[in-house]
PDB file of N, CA and C in Angstrom:
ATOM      1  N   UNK A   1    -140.055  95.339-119.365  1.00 54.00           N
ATOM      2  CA  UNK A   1    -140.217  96.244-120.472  1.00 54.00           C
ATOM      3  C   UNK A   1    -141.367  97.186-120.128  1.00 54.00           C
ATOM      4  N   UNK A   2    -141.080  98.560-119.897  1.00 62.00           N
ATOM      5  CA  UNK A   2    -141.811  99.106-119.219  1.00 62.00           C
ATOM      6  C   UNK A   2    -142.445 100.420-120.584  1.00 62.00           C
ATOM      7  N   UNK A   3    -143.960 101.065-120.428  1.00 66.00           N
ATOM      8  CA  UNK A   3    -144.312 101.817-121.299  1.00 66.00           C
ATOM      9  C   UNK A   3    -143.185 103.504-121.568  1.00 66.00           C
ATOM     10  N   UNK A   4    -142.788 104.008-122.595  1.00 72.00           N
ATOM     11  CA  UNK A   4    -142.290 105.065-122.538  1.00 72.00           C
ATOM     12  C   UNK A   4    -142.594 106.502-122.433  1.00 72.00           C
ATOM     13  N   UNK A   5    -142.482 107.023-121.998  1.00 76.00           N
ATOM     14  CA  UNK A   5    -142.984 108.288-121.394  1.00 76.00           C
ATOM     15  C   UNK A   5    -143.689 109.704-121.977  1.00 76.00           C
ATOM     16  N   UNK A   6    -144.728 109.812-122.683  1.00 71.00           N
ATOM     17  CA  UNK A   6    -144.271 110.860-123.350  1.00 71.00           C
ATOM     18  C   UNK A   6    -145.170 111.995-122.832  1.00 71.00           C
ATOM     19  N   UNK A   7    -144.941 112.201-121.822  1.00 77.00           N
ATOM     20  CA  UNK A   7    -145.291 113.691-120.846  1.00 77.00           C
ATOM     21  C   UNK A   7    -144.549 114.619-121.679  1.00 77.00           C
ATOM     22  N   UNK A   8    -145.475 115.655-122.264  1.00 79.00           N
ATOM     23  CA  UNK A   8    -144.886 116.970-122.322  1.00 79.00           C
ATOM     24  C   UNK A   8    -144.362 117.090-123.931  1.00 79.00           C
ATOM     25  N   UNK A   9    -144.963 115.912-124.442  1.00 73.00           N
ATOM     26  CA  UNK A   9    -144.837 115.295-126.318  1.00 73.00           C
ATOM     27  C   UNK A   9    -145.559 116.155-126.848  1.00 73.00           C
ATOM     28  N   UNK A  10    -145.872 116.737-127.887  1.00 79.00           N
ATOM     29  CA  UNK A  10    -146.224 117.355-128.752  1.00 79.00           C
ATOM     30  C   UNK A  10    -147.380 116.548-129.663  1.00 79.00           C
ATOM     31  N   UNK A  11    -146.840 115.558-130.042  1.00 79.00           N
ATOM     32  CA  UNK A  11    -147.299 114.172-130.715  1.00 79.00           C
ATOM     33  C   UNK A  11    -147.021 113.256-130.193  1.00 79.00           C
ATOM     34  N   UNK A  12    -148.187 112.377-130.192  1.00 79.00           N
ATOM     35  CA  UNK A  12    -147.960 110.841-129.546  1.00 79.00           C
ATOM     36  C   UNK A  12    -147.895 109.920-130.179  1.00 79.00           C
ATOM     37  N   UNK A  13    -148.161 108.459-130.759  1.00 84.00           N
ATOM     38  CA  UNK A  13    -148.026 107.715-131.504  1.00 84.00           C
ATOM     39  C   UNK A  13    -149.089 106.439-130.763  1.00 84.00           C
ATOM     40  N   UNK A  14    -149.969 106.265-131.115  1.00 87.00           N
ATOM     41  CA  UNK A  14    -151.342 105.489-130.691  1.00 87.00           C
ATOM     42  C   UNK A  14    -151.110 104.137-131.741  1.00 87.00           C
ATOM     43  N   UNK A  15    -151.447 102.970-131.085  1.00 93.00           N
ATOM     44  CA  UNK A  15    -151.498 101.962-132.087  1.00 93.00           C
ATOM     45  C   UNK A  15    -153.086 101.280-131.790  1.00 93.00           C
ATOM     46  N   UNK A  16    -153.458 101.490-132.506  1.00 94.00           N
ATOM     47  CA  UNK A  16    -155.180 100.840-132.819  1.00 94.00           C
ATOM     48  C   UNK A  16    -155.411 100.043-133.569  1.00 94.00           C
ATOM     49  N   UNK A  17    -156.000  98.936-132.835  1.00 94.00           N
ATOM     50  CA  UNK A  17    -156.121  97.956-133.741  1.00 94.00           C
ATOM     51  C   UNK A  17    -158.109  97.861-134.018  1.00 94.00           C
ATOM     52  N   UNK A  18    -158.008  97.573-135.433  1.00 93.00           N
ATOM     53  CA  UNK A  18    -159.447  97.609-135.329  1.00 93.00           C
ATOM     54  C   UNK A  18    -159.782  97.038-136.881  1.00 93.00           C
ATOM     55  N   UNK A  19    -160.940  97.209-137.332  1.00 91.00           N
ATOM     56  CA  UNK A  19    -161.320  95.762-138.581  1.00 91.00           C
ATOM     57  C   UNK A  19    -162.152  95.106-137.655  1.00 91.00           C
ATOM     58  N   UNK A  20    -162.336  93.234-138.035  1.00 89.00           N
ATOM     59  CA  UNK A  20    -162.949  92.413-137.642  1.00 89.00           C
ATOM     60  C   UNK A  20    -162.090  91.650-136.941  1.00 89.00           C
ATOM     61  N   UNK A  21    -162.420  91.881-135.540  1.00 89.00           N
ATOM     62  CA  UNK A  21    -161.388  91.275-134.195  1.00 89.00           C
ATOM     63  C   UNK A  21    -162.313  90.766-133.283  1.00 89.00           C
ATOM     64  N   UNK A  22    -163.298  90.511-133.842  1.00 90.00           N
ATOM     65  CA  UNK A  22    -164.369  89.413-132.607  1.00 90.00           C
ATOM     66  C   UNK A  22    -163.658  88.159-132.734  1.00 90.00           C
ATOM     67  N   UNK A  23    -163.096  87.619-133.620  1.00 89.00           N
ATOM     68  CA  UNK A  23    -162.704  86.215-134.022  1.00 89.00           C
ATOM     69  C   UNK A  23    -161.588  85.911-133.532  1.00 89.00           C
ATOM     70  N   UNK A  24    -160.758  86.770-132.984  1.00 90.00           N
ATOM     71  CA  UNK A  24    -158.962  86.503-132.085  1.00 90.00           C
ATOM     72  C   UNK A  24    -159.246  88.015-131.195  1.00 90.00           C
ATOM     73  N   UNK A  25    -160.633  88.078-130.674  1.00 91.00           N
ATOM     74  CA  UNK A  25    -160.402  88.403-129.546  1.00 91.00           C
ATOM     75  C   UNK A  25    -159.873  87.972-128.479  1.00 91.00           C
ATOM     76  N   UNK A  26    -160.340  86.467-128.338  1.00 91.00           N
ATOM     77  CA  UNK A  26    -159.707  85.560-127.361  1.00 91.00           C
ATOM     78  C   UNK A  26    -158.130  86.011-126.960  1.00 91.00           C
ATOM     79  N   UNK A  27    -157.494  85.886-128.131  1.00 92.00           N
ATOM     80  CA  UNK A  27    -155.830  85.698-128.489  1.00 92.00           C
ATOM     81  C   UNK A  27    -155.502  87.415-127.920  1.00 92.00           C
ATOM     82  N   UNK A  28    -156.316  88.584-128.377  1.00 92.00           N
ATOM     83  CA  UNK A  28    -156.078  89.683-127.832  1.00 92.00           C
ATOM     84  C   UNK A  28    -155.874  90.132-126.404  1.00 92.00           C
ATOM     85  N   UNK A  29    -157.007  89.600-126.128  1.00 90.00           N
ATOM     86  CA  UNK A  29    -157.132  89.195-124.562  1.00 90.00           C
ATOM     87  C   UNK A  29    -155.742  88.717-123.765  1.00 90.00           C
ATOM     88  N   UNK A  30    -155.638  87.720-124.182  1.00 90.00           N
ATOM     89  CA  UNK A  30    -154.591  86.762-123.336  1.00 90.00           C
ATOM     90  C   UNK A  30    -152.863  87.615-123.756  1.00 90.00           C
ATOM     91  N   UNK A  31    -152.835  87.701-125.042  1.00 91.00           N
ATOM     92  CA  UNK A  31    -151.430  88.925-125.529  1.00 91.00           C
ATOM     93  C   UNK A  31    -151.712  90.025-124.113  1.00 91.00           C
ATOM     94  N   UNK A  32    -152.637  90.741-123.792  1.00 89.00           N
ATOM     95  CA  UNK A  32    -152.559  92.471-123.250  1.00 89.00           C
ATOM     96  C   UNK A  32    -152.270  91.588-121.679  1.00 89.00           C
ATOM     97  N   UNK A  33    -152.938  90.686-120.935  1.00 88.00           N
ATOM     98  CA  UNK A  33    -152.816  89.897-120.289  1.00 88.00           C
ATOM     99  C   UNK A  33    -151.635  89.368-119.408  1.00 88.00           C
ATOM    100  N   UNK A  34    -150.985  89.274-120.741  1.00 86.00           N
ATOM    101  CA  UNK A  34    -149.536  88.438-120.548  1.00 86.00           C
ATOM    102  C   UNK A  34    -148.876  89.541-120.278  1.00 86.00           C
ATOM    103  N   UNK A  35    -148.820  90.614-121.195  1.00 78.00           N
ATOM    104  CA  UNK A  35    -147.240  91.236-121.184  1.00 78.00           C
ATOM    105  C   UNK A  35    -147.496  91.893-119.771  1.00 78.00           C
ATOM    106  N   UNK A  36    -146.364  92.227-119.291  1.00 59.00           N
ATOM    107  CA  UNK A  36    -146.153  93.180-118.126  1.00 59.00           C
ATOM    108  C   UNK A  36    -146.354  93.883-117.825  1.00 59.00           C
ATOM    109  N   UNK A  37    -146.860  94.721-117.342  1.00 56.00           N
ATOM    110  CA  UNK A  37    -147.615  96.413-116.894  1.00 56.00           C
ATOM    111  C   UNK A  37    -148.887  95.963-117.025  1.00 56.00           C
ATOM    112  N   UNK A  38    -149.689  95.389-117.975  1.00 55.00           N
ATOM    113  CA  UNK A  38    -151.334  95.168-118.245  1.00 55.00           C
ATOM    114  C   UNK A  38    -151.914  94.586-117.752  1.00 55.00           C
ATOM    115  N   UNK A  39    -152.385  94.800-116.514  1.00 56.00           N
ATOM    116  CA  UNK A  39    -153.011  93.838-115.435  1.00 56.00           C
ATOM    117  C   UNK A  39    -154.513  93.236-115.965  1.00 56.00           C
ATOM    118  N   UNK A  40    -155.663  92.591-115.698  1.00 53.00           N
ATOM    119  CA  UNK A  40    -156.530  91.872-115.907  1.00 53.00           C
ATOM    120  C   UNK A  40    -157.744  92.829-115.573  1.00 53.00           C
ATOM    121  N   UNK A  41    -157.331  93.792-114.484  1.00 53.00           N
ATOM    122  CA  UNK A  41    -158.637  94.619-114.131  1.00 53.00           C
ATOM    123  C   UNK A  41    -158.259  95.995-114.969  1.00 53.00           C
ATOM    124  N   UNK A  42    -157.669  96.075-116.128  1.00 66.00           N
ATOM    125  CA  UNK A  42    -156.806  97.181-116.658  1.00 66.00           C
ATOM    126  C   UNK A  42    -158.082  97.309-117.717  1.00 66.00           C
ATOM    127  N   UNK A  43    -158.692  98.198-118.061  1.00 76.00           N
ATOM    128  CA  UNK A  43    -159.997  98.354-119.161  1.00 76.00           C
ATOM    129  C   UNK A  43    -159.198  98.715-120.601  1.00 76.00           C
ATOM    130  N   UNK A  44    -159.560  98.314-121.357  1.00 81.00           N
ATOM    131  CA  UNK A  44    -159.364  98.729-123.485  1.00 81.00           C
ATOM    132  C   UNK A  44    -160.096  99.855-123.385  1.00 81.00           C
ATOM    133  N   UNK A  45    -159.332 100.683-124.127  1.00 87.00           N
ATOM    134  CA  UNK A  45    -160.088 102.001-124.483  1.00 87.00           C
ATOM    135  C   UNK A  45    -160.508 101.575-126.148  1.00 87.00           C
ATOM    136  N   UNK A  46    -161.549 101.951-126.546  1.00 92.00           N
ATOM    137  CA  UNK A  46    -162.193 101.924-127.578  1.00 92.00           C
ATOM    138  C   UNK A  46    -162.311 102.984-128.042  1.00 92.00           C
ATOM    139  N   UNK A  47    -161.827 103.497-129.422  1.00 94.00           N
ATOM    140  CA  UNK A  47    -161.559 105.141-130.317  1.00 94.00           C
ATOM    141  C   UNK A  47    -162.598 104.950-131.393  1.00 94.00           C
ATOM    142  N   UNK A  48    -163.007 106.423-131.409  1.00 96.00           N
ATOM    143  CA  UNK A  48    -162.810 106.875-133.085  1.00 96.00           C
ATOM    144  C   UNK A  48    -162.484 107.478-133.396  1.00 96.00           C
ATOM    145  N   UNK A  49    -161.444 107.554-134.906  1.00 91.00           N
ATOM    146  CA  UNK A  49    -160.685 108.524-135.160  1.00 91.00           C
ATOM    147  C   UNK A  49    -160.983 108.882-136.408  1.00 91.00           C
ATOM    148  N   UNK A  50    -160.357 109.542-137.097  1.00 92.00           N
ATOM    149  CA  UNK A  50    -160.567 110.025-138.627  1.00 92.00           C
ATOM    150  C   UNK A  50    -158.720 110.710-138.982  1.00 92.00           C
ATOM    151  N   UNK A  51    -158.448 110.115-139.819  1.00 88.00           N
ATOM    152  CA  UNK A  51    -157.605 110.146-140.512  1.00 88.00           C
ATOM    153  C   UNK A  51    -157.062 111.295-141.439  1.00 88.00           C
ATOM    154  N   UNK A  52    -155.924 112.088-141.572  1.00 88.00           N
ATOM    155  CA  UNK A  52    -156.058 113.160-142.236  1.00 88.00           C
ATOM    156  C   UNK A  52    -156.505 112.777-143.736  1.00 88.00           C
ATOM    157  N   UNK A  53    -156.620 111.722-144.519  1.00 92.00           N
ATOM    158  CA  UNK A  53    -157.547 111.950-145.387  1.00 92.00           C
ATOM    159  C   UNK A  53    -159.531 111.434-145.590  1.00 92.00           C
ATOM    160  N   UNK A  54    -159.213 111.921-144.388  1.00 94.00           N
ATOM    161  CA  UNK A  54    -160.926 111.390-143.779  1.00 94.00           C
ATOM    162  C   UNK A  54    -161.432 110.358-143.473  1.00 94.00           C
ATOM    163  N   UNK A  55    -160.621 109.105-143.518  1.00 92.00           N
ATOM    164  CA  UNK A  55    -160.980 108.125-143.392  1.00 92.00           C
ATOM    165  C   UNK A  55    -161.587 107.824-141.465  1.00 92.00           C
ATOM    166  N   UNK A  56    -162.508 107.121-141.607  1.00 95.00           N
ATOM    167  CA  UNK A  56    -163.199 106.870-140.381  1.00 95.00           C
ATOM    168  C   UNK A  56    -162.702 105.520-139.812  1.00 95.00           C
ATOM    169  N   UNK A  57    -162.345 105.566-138.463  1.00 93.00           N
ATOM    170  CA  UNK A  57    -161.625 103.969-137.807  1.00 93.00           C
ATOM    171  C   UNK A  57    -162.460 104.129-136.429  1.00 93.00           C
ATOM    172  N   UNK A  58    -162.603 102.759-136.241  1.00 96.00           N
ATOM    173  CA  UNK A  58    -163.182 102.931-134.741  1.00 96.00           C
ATOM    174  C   UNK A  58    -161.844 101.254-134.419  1.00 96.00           C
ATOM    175  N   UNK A  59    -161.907 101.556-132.656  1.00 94.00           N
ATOM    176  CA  UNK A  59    -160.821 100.738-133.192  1.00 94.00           C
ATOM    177  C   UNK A  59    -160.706 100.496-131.275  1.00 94.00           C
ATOM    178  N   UNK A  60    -159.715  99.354-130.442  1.00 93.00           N
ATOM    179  CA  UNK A  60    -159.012  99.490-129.467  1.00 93.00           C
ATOM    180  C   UNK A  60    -157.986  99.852-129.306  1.00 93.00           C
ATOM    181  N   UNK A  61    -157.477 100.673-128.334  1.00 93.00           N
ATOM    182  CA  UNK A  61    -155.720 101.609-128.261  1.00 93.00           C
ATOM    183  C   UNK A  61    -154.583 100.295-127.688  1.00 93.00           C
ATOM    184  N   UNK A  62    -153.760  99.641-128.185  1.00 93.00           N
ATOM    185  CA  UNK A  62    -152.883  98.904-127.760  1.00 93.00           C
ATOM    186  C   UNK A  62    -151.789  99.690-127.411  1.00 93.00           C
ATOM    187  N   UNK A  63    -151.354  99.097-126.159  1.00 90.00           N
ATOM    188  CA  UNK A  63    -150.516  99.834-125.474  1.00 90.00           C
ATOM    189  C   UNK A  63    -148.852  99.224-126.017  1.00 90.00           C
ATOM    190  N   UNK A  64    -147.877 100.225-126.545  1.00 89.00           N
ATOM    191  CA  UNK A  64    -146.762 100.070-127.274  1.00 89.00           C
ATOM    192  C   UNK A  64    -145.994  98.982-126.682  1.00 89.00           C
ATOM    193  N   UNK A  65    -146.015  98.664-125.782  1.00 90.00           N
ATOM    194  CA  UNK A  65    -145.334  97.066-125.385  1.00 90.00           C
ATOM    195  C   UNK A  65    -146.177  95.692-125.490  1.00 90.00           C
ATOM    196  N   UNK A  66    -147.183  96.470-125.568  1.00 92.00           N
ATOM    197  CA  UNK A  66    -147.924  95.054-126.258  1.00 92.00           C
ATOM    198  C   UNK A  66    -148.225  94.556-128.068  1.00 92.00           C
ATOM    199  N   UNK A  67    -147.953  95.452-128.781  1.00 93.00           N
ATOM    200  CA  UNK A  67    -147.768  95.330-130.060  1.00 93.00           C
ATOM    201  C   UNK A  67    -147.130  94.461-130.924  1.00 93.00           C
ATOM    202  N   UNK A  68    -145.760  94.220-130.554  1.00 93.00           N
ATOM    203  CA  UNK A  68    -144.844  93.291-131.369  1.00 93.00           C
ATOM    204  C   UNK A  68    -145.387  91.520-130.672  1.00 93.00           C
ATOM    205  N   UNK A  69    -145.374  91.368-129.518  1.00 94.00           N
ATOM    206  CA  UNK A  69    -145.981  89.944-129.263  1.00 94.00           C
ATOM    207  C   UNK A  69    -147.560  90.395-129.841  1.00 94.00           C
ATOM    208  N   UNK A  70    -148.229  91.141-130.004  1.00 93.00           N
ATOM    209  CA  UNK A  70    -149.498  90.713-130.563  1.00 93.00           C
ATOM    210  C   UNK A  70    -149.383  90.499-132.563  1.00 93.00           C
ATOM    211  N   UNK A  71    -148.298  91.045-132.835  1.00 92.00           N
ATOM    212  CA  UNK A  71    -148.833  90.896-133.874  1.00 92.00           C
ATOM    213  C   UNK A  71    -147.557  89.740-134.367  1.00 92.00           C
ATOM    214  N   UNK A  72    -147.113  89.033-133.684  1.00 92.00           N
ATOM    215  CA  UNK A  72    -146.571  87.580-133.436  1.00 92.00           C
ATOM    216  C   UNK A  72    -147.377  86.653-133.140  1.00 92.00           C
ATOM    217  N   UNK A  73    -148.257  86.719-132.495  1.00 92.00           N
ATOM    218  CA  UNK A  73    -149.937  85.737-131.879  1.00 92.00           C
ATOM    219  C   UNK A  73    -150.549  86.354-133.291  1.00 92.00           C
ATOM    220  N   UNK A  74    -150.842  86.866-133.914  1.00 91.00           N
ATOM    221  CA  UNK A  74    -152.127  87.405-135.022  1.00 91.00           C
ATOM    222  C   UNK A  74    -151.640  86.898-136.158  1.00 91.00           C
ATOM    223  N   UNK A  75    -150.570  86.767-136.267  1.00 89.00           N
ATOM    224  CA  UNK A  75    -149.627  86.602-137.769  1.00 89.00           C
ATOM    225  C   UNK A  75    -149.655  84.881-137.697  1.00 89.00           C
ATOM    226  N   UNK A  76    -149.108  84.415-136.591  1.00 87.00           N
ATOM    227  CA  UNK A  76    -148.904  83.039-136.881  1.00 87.00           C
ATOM    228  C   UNK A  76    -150.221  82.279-137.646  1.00 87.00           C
ATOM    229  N   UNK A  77    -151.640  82.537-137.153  1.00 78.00           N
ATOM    230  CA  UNK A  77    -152.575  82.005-138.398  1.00 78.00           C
ATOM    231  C   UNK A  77    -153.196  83.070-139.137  1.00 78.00           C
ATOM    232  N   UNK A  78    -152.304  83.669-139.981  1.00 77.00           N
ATOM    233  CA  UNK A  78    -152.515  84.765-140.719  1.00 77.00           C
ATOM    234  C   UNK A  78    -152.313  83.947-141.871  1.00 77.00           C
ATOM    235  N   UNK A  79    -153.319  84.476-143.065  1.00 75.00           N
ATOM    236  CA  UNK A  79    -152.940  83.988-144.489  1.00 75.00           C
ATOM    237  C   UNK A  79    -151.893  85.127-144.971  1.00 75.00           C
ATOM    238  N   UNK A  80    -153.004  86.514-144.489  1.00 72.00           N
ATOM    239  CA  UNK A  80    -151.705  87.836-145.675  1.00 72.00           C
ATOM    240  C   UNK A  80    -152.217  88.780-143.846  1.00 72.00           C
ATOM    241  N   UNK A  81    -151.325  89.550-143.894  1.00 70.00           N
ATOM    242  CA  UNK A  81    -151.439  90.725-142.783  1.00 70.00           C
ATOM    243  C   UNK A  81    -151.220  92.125-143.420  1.00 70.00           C
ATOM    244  N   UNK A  82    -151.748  92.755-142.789  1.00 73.00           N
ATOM    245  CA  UNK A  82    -151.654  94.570-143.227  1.00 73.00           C
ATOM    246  C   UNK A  82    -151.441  95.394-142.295  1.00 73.00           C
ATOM    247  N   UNK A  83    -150.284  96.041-142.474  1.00 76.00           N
ATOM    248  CA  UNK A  83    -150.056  97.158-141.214  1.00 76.00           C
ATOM    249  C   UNK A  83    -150.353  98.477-142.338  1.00 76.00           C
ATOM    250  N   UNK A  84    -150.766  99.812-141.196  1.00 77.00           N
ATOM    251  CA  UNK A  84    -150.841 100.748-142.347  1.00 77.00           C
ATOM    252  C   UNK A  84    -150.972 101.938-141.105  1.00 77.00           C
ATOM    253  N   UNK A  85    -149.786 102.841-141.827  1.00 78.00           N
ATOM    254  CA  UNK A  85    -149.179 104.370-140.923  1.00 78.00           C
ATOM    255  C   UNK A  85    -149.799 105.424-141.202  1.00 78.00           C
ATOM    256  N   UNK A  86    -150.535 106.516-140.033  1.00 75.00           N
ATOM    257  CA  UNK A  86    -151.558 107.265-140.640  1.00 75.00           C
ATOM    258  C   UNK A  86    -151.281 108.753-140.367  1.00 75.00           C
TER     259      UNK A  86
END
């Protein structure tokens, strides 16, 4: 499962995860790790962004094939989860 291409996109689609993630960093780690393409010497980019209604995020960029197994590892000891489209 390889990343999809978007040379020459207009808009991209970034998934950042960010909040309080010192505590399943571990689990983050080992998810980017595992999946395929994300090698071990591969560095996290760390953002800040602002939101079109101003909201401020600082956050790490997860790379789109690593998303659905991470938030399969994050959910399983999840009480409630929140996704949110910006």
């Amino acid at each position: 499962m390889g990343l999809t291409c978007e040379v020459g996109l207009r808009r991209r689609t970034y998934h950042v995860l960010s909040g309080s993630v010192l505590a399943v960093w571990a689990k983050v780690e080992s998810v980017l790790s595992s999946v395929h393409g994300h090698h071990n010497s591969s560095k996290l980019q760390v953002v800040r962004l602002k939101t079109e209604d101003s909201l401020r995020i600082v956050g790490t960029i997860i790379p789109s094939n690593c998303v659905a197994p991470l938030i399969n590892v994050l959910s399983q000891d999840a009480e409630k989860t929140h996704s949110e489209t910006f």
